[in-house]
Amino acid sequence: MSDEHFTVESIGHVEADEGGFALVIAEPYRQALIELDGFSHINVLWWCHLLDDPMFREMTIAERPYRDAPAAIGVFATRSPARPNPIGLTAVPVISIDVTSGVVRIPYIDAEDGTPILDIKPYHPAVDRIRNVQTPAWCASWPEWYEDSATFDWGSVFENAQ
C-alpha cells in the first residue's frame, strides 16, 4: 500500500429540501461558480462521509450487489460508496446558480443531506460523453441514458432491495 497521503477539503455541502437539492458552496469558493451557469449539467465529486470507516475502506470485493451480477465483483466495477477512498461522482442537471449566496440548485443527487462536496466540474460532451460504450451483461438492462434513470426501477437491480 502506498504511503502517500493527500489532504482534501470540503468546498461546501449538499442540502436536501422539499424543492429538491442544493449544493451550498462555502464563501471562499463562491467566485469559482462564475460562468458555470452556461452549462446545463455538472459533475459533482462528493465525500461518502457516512461510509468513511476503516472497514468500508478495506473492502475490495462486493458480494453480489446487483441481482444479475456475478457472485463477487471488485468495488471498482461498482458505484458503491464503500471503497478505498469514499469519493462519489454524480452528473446532475443545473436548475440555477446564485454565485452571491453560493447555492447551486439541482433536482437530484445520490448523496445524503449534509454530504461534503469536494469539487464541481462542468459536464462537457467533448470530454464526458463517449460514443461507443460497453457494459457487462449483468447491467445491460440498466438505462442507457441519465434521463431514463429517473423512472427506472432501481429496486429491481439491487440484491438487497426491499
PDB file of C-alpha atoms in Angstrom:
ATOM      1  CA  MET A   1       0.000   0.000   0.000  1.00  0.00           C
ATOM      2  CA  SER A   2       1.236   3.471  -0.834  1.00  0.00           C
ATOM      3  CA  ASP A   3       2.416   5.718   1.956  1.00  0.00           C
ATOM      4  CA  GLU A   4       1.331   8.828   0.028  1.00  0.00           C
ATOM      5  CA  HIS A   5      -1.248  10.948   1.801  1.00  0.00           C
ATOM      6  CA  PHE A   6      -3.320  13.780   0.428  1.00  0.00           C
ATOM      7  CA  THR A   7      -5.364  16.492   2.045  1.00  0.00           C
ATOM      8  CA  VAL A   8      -8.829  17.103   0.654  1.00  0.00           C
ATOM      9  CA  GLU A   9     -11.058  19.854   1.977  1.00  0.00           C
ATOM     10  CA  SER A  10     -14.755  20.273   1.508  1.00  0.00           C
ATOM     11  CA  ILE A  11     -15.840  23.223  -0.640  1.00  0.00           C
ATOM     12  CA  GLY A  12     -19.427  23.008   0.588  1.00  0.00           C
ATOM     13  CA  HIS A  13     -22.190  20.519   1.306  1.00  0.00           C
ATOM     14  CA  VAL A  14     -25.395  19.032  -0.068  1.00  0.00           C
ATOM     15  CA  GLU A  15     -28.711  20.235   1.310  1.00  0.00           C
ATOM     16  CA  ALA A  16     -31.946  18.354   0.680  1.00  0.00           C
ATOM     17  CA  ASP A  17     -35.313  20.077   0.972  1.00  0.00           C
ATOM     18  CA  GLU A  18     -38.842  19.798  -0.349  1.00  0.00           C
ATOM     19  CA  GLY A  19     -37.811  21.526  -3.592  1.00  0.00           C
ATOM     20  CA  GLY A  20     -35.012  19.113  -4.419  1.00  0.00           C
ATOM     21  CA  PHE A  21     -31.377  19.596  -3.621  1.00  0.00           C
ATOM     22  CA  ALA A  22     -28.885  22.401  -3.319  1.00  0.00           C
ATOM     23  CA  LEU A  23     -25.131  22.409  -3.425  1.00  0.00           C
ATOM     24  CA  VAL A  24     -24.184  25.043  -0.878  1.00  0.00           C
ATOM     25  CA  ILE A  25     -20.708  26.323  -1.610  1.00  0.00           C
ATOM     26  CA  ALA A  26     -18.586  27.828   1.169  1.00  0.00           C
ATOM     27  CA  GLU A  27     -17.869  31.556   0.839  1.00  0.00           C
ATOM     28  CA  PRO A  28     -14.172  31.270  -0.105  1.00  0.00           C
ATOM     29  CA  TYR A  29     -15.112  29.146  -3.156  1.00  0.00           C
ATOM     30  CA  ARG A  30     -18.194  31.005  -4.430  1.00  0.00           C
ATOM     31  CA  GLN A  31     -16.309  33.004  -7.044  1.00  0.00           C
ATOM     32  CA  ALA A  32     -15.387  29.669  -8.632  1.00  0.00           C
ATOM     33  CA  LEU A  33     -19.060  29.425  -9.722  1.00  0.00           C
ATOM     34  CA  ILE A  34     -18.730  32.385 -12.119  1.00  0.00           C
ATOM     35  CA  GLU A  35     -19.744  31.365 -15.681  1.00  0.00           C
ATOM     36  CA  LEU A  36     -20.754  27.850 -14.579  1.00  0.00           C
ATOM     37  CA  ASP A  37     -24.377  28.831 -15.320  1.00  0.00           C
ATOM     38  CA  GLY A  38     -23.736  28.392 -19.052  1.00  0.00           C
ATOM     39  CA  PHE A  39     -23.569  24.620 -18.560  1.00  0.00           C
ATOM     40  CA  SER A  40     -26.761  22.569 -18.337  1.00  0.00           C
ATOM     41  CA  HIS A  41     -25.073  19.790 -16.320  1.00  0.00           C
ATOM     42  CA  ILE A  42     -22.205  19.480 -13.868  1.00  0.00           C
ATOM     43  CA  ASN A  43     -20.162  16.662 -12.379  1.00  0.00           C
ATOM     44  CA  VAL A  44     -20.176  16.754  -8.583  1.00  0.00           C
ATOM     45  CA  LEU A  45     -17.461  14.960  -6.644  1.00  0.00           C
ATOM     46  CA  TRP A  46     -18.514  14.312  -3.066  1.00  0.00           C
ATOM     47  CA  TRP A  47     -17.280  12.501   0.023  1.00  0.00           C
ATOM     48  CA  CYS A  48     -19.268   9.418   1.094  1.00  0.00           C
ATOM     49  CA  HIS A  49     -18.913  10.505   4.714  1.00  0.00           C
ATOM     50  CA  LEU A  50     -21.428   8.010   6.081  1.00  0.00           C
ATOM     51  CA  LEU A  51     -19.207   5.128   4.947  1.00  0.00           C
ATOM     52  CA  ASP A  52     -15.839   6.704   5.740  1.00  0.00           C
ATOM     53  CA  ASP A  53     -14.819   3.891   8.060  1.00  0.00           C
ATOM     54  CA  PRO A  54     -11.729   1.615   8.013  1.00  0.00           C
ATOM     55  CA  MET A  55     -13.948  -1.443   7.492  1.00  0.00           C
ATOM     56  CA  PHE A  56     -15.511   0.010   4.334  1.00  0.00           C
ATOM     57  CA  ARG A  57     -12.201   1.411   3.067  1.00  0.00           C
ATOM     58  CA  GLU A  58     -10.690  -2.085   3.203  1.00  0.00           C
ATOM     59  CA  MET A  59     -13.440  -3.576   1.048  1.00  0.00           C
ATOM     60  CA  THR A  60     -12.222  -4.565  -2.396  1.00  0.00           C
ATOM     61  CA  ILE A  61     -14.875  -7.169  -3.225  1.00  0.00           C
ATOM     62  CA  ALA A  62     -18.631  -6.618  -3.233  1.00  0.00           C
ATOM     63  CA  GLU A  63     -20.680  -9.756  -2.778  1.00  0.00           C
ATOM     64  CA  ARG A  64     -23.386  -9.723  -5.462  1.00  0.00           C
ATOM     65  CA  PRO A  65     -24.588  -6.137  -5.020  1.00  0.00           C
ATOM     66  CA  TYR A  66     -26.782  -6.431  -8.126  1.00  0.00           C
ATOM     67  CA  ARG A  67     -29.234  -9.260  -8.830  1.00  0.00           C
ATOM     68  CA  ASP A  68     -27.763 -10.193 -12.201  1.00  0.00           C
ATOM     69  CA  ALA A  69     -24.114  -9.672 -11.226  1.00  0.00           C
ATOM     70  CA  PRO A  70     -21.579 -12.418 -10.615  1.00  0.00           C
ATOM     71  CA  ALA A  71     -21.326 -13.719  -7.021  1.00  0.00           C
ATOM     72  CA  ALA A  72     -18.476 -11.290  -6.267  1.00  0.00           C
ATOM     73  CA  ILE A  73     -17.228  -8.243  -8.137  1.00  0.00           C
ATOM     74  CA  GLY A  74     -14.487  -5.741  -7.402  1.00  0.00           C
ATOM     75  CA  VAL A  75     -15.627  -2.448  -5.910  1.00  0.00           C
ATOM     76  CA  PHE A  76     -14.057  -0.632  -8.871  1.00  0.00           C
ATOM     77  CA  ALA A  77     -16.743  -2.319 -11.019  1.00  0.00           C
ATOM     78  CA  THR A  78     -19.475  -0.809  -8.815  1.00  0.00           C
ATOM     79  CA  ARG A  79     -20.748   2.641  -7.915  1.00  0.00           C
ATOM     80  CA  SER A  80     -20.747   1.620  -4.248  1.00  0.00           C
ATOM     81  CA  PRO A  81     -19.684   4.247  -1.708  1.00  0.00           C
ATOM     82  CA  ALA A  82     -17.775   1.517   0.167  1.00  0.00           C
ATOM     83  CA  ARG A  83     -14.329   1.791  -1.404  1.00  0.00           C
ATOM     84  CA  PRO A  84     -10.693   2.607  -0.531  1.00  0.00           C
ATOM     85  CA  ASN A  85     -11.359   6.340  -0.949  1.00  0.00           C
ATOM     86  CA  PRO A  86     -15.071   7.032  -0.481  1.00  0.00           C
ATOM     87  CA  ILE A  87     -15.455   9.510  -3.325  1.00  0.00           C
ATOM     88  CA  GLY A  88     -18.793   9.819  -5.087  1.00  0.00           C
ATOM     89  CA  LEU A  89     -19.261  11.198  -8.590  1.00  0.00           C
ATOM     90  CA  THR A  90     -22.631  12.282  -9.944  1.00  0.00           C
ATOM     91  CA  ALA A  91     -23.566  14.121 -13.120  1.00  0.00           C
ATOM     92  CA  VAL A  92     -26.547  16.377 -12.415  1.00  0.00           C
ATOM     93  CA  PRO A  93     -28.633  18.930 -14.291  1.00  0.00           C
ATOM     94  CA  VAL A  94     -28.371  22.523 -13.100  1.00  0.00           C
ATOM     95  CA  ILE A  95     -31.592  24.359 -12.269  1.00  0.00           C
ATOM     96  CA  SER A  96     -29.988  27.614 -11.144  1.00  0.00           C
ATOM     97  CA  ILE A  97     -26.811  29.104  -9.748  1.00  0.00           C
ATOM     98  CA  ASP A  98     -26.566  32.010  -7.315  1.00  0.00           C
ATOM     99  CA  VAL A  99     -22.912  32.989  -7.078  1.00  0.00           C
ATOM    100  CA  THR A 100     -23.519  35.509  -4.278  1.00  0.00           C
ATOM    101  CA  SER A 101     -25.145  33.003  -1.929  1.00  0.00           C
ATOM    102  CA  GLY A 102     -23.134  30.067  -3.288  1.00  0.00           C
ATOM    103  CA  VAL A 103     -26.232  27.974  -3.997  1.00  0.00           C
ATOM    104  CA  VAL A 104     -26.459  25.631  -6.972  1.00  0.00           C
ATOM    105  CA  ARG A 105     -29.992  24.194  -7.266  1.00  0.00           C
ATOM    106  CA  ILE A 106     -30.253  20.701  -8.726  1.00  0.00           C
ATOM    107  CA  PRO A 107     -33.224  18.320  -8.964  1.00  0.00           C
ATOM    108  CA  TYR A 108     -31.470  15.258  -7.535  1.00  0.00           C
ATOM    109  CA  ILE A 109     -28.164  13.815  -6.371  1.00  0.00           C
ATOM    110  CA  ASP A 110     -27.449  10.378  -4.914  1.00  0.00           C
ATOM    111  CA  ALA A 111     -25.853  11.917  -1.825  1.00  0.00           C
ATOM    112  CA  GLU A 112     -27.309  12.469   1.614  1.00  0.00           C
ATOM    113  CA  ASP A 113     -28.259  15.770   3.204  1.00  0.00           C
ATOM    114  CA  GLY A 114     -25.058  17.204   4.704  1.00  0.00           C
ATOM    115  CA  THR A 115     -22.706  15.344   2.371  1.00  0.00           C
ATOM    116  CA  PRO A 116     -19.401  17.206   1.881  1.00  0.00           C
ATOM    117  CA  ILE A 117     -18.711  18.400  -1.672  1.00  0.00           C
ATOM    118  CA  LEU A 118     -15.122  18.011  -2.882  1.00  0.00           C
ATOM    119  CA  ASP A 119     -15.304  19.602  -6.320  1.00  0.00           C
ATOM    120  CA  ILE A 120     -17.575  20.640  -9.169  1.00  0.00           C
ATOM    121  CA  LYS A 121     -16.651  20.366 -12.822  1.00  0.00           C
ATOM    122  CA  PRO A 122     -18.753  21.275 -15.844  1.00  0.00           C
ATOM    123  CA  TYR A 123     -20.163  18.354 -17.796  1.00  0.00           C
ATOM    124  CA  HIS A 124     -18.793  18.791 -21.297  1.00  0.00           C
ATOM    125  CA  PRO A 125     -19.646  16.425 -24.160  1.00  0.00           C
ATOM    126  CA  ALA A 126     -16.152  16.731 -25.634  1.00  0.00           C
ATOM    127  CA  VAL A 127     -14.631  15.038 -22.587  1.00  0.00           C
ATOM    128  CA  ASP A 128     -17.524  13.385 -20.733  1.00  0.00           C
ATOM    129  CA  ARG A 129     -19.621  11.753 -23.460  1.00  0.00           C
ATOM    130  CA  ILE A 130     -18.393   8.582 -25.128  1.00  0.00           C
ATOM    131  CA  ARG A 131     -19.883   7.311 -28.371  1.00  0.00           C
ATOM    132  CA  ASN A 132     -19.279   3.556 -28.164  1.00  0.00           C
ATOM    133  CA  VAL A 133     -19.723   2.369 -24.593  1.00  0.00           C
ATOM    134  CA  GLN A 134     -19.619  -1.242 -23.496  1.00  0.00           C
ATOM    135  CA  THR A 135     -21.040  -2.626 -20.246  1.00  0.00           C
ATOM    136  CA  PRO A 136     -21.050  -6.178 -18.872  1.00  0.00           C
ATOM    137  CA  ALA A 137     -24.100  -8.373 -19.471  1.00  0.00           C
ATOM    138  CA  TRP A 138     -25.151  -8.200 -15.789  1.00  0.00           C
ATOM    139  CA  CYS A 139     -26.008  -4.489 -16.150  1.00  0.00           C
ATOM    140  CA  ALA A 140     -27.042  -4.410 -19.817  1.00  0.00           C
ATOM    141  CA  SER A 141     -30.712  -3.902 -18.856  1.00  0.00           C
ATOM    142  CA  TRP A 142     -29.968  -0.662 -16.979  1.00  0.00           C
ATOM    143  CA  PRO A 143     -30.997   2.624 -18.626  1.00  0.00           C
ATOM    144  CA  GLU A 144     -28.813   3.812 -21.452  1.00  0.00           C
ATOM    145  CA  TRP A 145     -29.373   7.493 -20.665  1.00  0.00           C
ATOM    146  CA  TYR A 146     -29.241   9.549 -17.483  1.00  0.00           C
ATOM    147  CA  GLU A 147     -32.701  10.983 -18.103  1.00  0.00           C
ATOM    148  CA  ASP A 148     -34.216   7.482 -18.184  1.00  0.00           C
ATOM    149  CA  SER A 149     -32.719   6.652 -14.780  1.00  0.00           C
ATOM    150  CA  ALA A 150     -35.343   8.762 -13.004  1.00  0.00           C
ATOM    151  CA  THR A 151     -38.161   6.388 -13.969  1.00  0.00           C
ATOM    152  CA  PHE A 152     -36.161   3.150 -13.911  1.00  0.00           C
ATOM    153  CA  ASP A 153     -36.973   0.657 -11.125  1.00  0.00           C
ATOM    154  CA  TRP A 154     -33.587   0.639  -9.412  1.00  0.00           C
ATOM    155  CA  GLY A 155     -35.060  -1.506  -6.628  1.00  0.00           C
ATOM    156  CA  SER A 156     -35.223  -4.365  -9.112  1.00  0.00           C
ATOM    157  CA  VAL A 157     -31.471  -4.117  -9.691  1.00  0.00           C
ATOM    158  CA  PHE A 158     -30.042  -4.317  -6.192  1.00  0.00           C
ATOM    159  CA  GLU A 159     -29.681  -7.670  -4.477  1.00  0.00           C
ATOM    160  CA  ASN A 160     -30.740  -6.429  -1.035  1.00  0.00           C
ATOM    161  CA  ALA A 161     -33.527  -4.099  -2.174  1.00  0.00           C
ATOM    162  CA  GLN A 162     -36.653  -4.145  -0.050  1.00  0.00           C
TER     163      GLN A 162
END
